[in-house]
Amino acid sequence: MRIGSAKDSYAADQALFDSRTQWAWVGVLTASLVVFPFIAGDYWLYLACLVAINIASACGLNILTGYTGLVSLGQAAFMGLGAYTVAVLENRLGTPFLLNLLAGGGVAMLGGVLVGLPSLRVKGLYLAIATIAASVLAHFLFANLKITGGAAGLSVPPAKFFGIALDTSFRLYWLIVPVTALLLIGAANLFRTRIGRAFIAIRDRDISAEVLGIPLLRYKLLSFAVSSFYAGLAGGMWAYFFRVVTPESFPLIMSIFFLAAIIVGGMGTILGSILGAVFMTLVPEVLKLVVGWLPLANATLVLSPVRTIVFGALIVGFLLFEPHGLAEVWRRTRRFFHLWPFRT
């Protein structure tokens, strides 16, 4: 027997959606995502695809940083590994795009395992510096290896599905959004398993987790692997979306962007990955509009430093005033309407 919100079984407690209302909202969201590309213009389809790619990468970083407590500034480098893998396979072998995406995720996963090796000895700021060093090394390889096309980069042929070229935002929407949805579902289910709970135990207190029998190096490397796999898939989708990959496509500022996204959205929550990625993707678009309205001769030159300042200000602001991010704001709002007119 269930009383109120109490659960009468372990399975009910672990269910992703435990009420008909939640399932109804899932249905509404799914229907909205299906209808959206038929009513949206090219600009909004472009934004939707870009948001979905950023959600996938931010979710991967949240698994590593938010759930496992390992700070990383190498997410852009892992996306680059996935993007270049897709570009090379498309240009040289012409393999199916799904296989290319999985290969890109696999290569990024191997890179993540290598970068994660120091995580047993260092953590916090020192681990972040190690991931920055990995980003610098990856950028050097992208710019100097022959297979990556050097500084000129590589052009990426469009993905093809049963002979149909996915060369527009409308067609790519049906690739990018379903893949991102599967990644989110996989991440949500991950933390219902022993592996996900081990990640959380390491984040909360790694020494206590080791005393309880959790092998730290194995699970830290596994967290790096999963996070990098997500980044590799996101990088592969990025390559198909923009159709060109260069060393400048994945700068360090992009890694800071994803770190800002999970801080703003809320670390340690899947919802935080979604809200943070959406918010941080739309911020530059709003800045473009604002700078475009200003009477400036070189508006594009002003935009880049302003964007960096805004990203930094958002990180500091949310850390000071809302450390749990937009996900906590959403929970408080939902709780308010759930209990209204009574006080929480």
Tab-separated table of N, CA and C in Angstrom, residues 76-77 139 247-256:
chain	number	residue	atom	x	y	z
A	76	ALA	N	36.307	19.754	-24.245
A	76	ALA	CA	36.420	20.161	-25.650
A	76	ALA	C	37.409	19.283	-26.401
A	77	ALA	N	38.499	18.887	-25.734
A	77	ALA	CA	39.489	18.019	-26.388
A	77	ALA	C	38.881	16.666	-26.730
A	139	HIS	N	45.232	19.783	-28.868
A	139	HIS	CA	45.234	20.866	-29.859
A	139	HIS	C	46.506	20.810	-30.714
A	247	PRO	N	41.467	22.638	-35.841
A	247	PRO	CA	41.983	22.704	-34.464
A	247	PRO	C	41.350	23.818	-33.637
A	248	GLU	N	40.892	24.877	-34.309
A	248	GLU	CA	40.288	25.997	-33.583
A	248	GLU	C	38.822	25.752	-33.250
A	249	SER	N	38.285	24.616	-33.671
A	249	SER	CA	36.878	24.331	-33.398
A	249	SER	C	36.635	23.980	-31.941
A	250	PHE	N	37.677	23.523	-31.227
A	250	PHE	CA	37.497	23.043	-29.859
A	250	PHE	C	38.524	23.687	-28.926
A	251	PRO	N	38.401	24.997	-28.691
A	251	PRO	CA	39.360	25.691	-27.830
A	251	PRO	C	39.062	25.435	-26.356
A	252	LEU	N	39.970	25.906	-25.504
A	252	LEU	CA	39.792	25.743	-24.055
A	252	LEU	C	38.541	26.451	-23.562
A	253	ILE	N	38.177	27.547	-24.214
A	253	ILE	CA	36.977	28.280	-23.796
A	253	ILE	C	35.734	27.410	-23.909
A	254	MET	N	35.747	26.446	-24.823
A	254	MET	CA	34.606	25.542	-24.944
A	254	MET	C	34.506	24.635	-23.718
A	255	SER	N	35.639	24.186	-23.193
A	255	SER	CA	35.621	23.388	-21.963
A	255	SER	C	35.092	24.214	-20.799
A	256	ILE	N	35.492	25.493	-20.751
A	256	ILE	CA	34.977	26.383	-19.707
A	256	ILE	C	33.477	26.576	-19.875
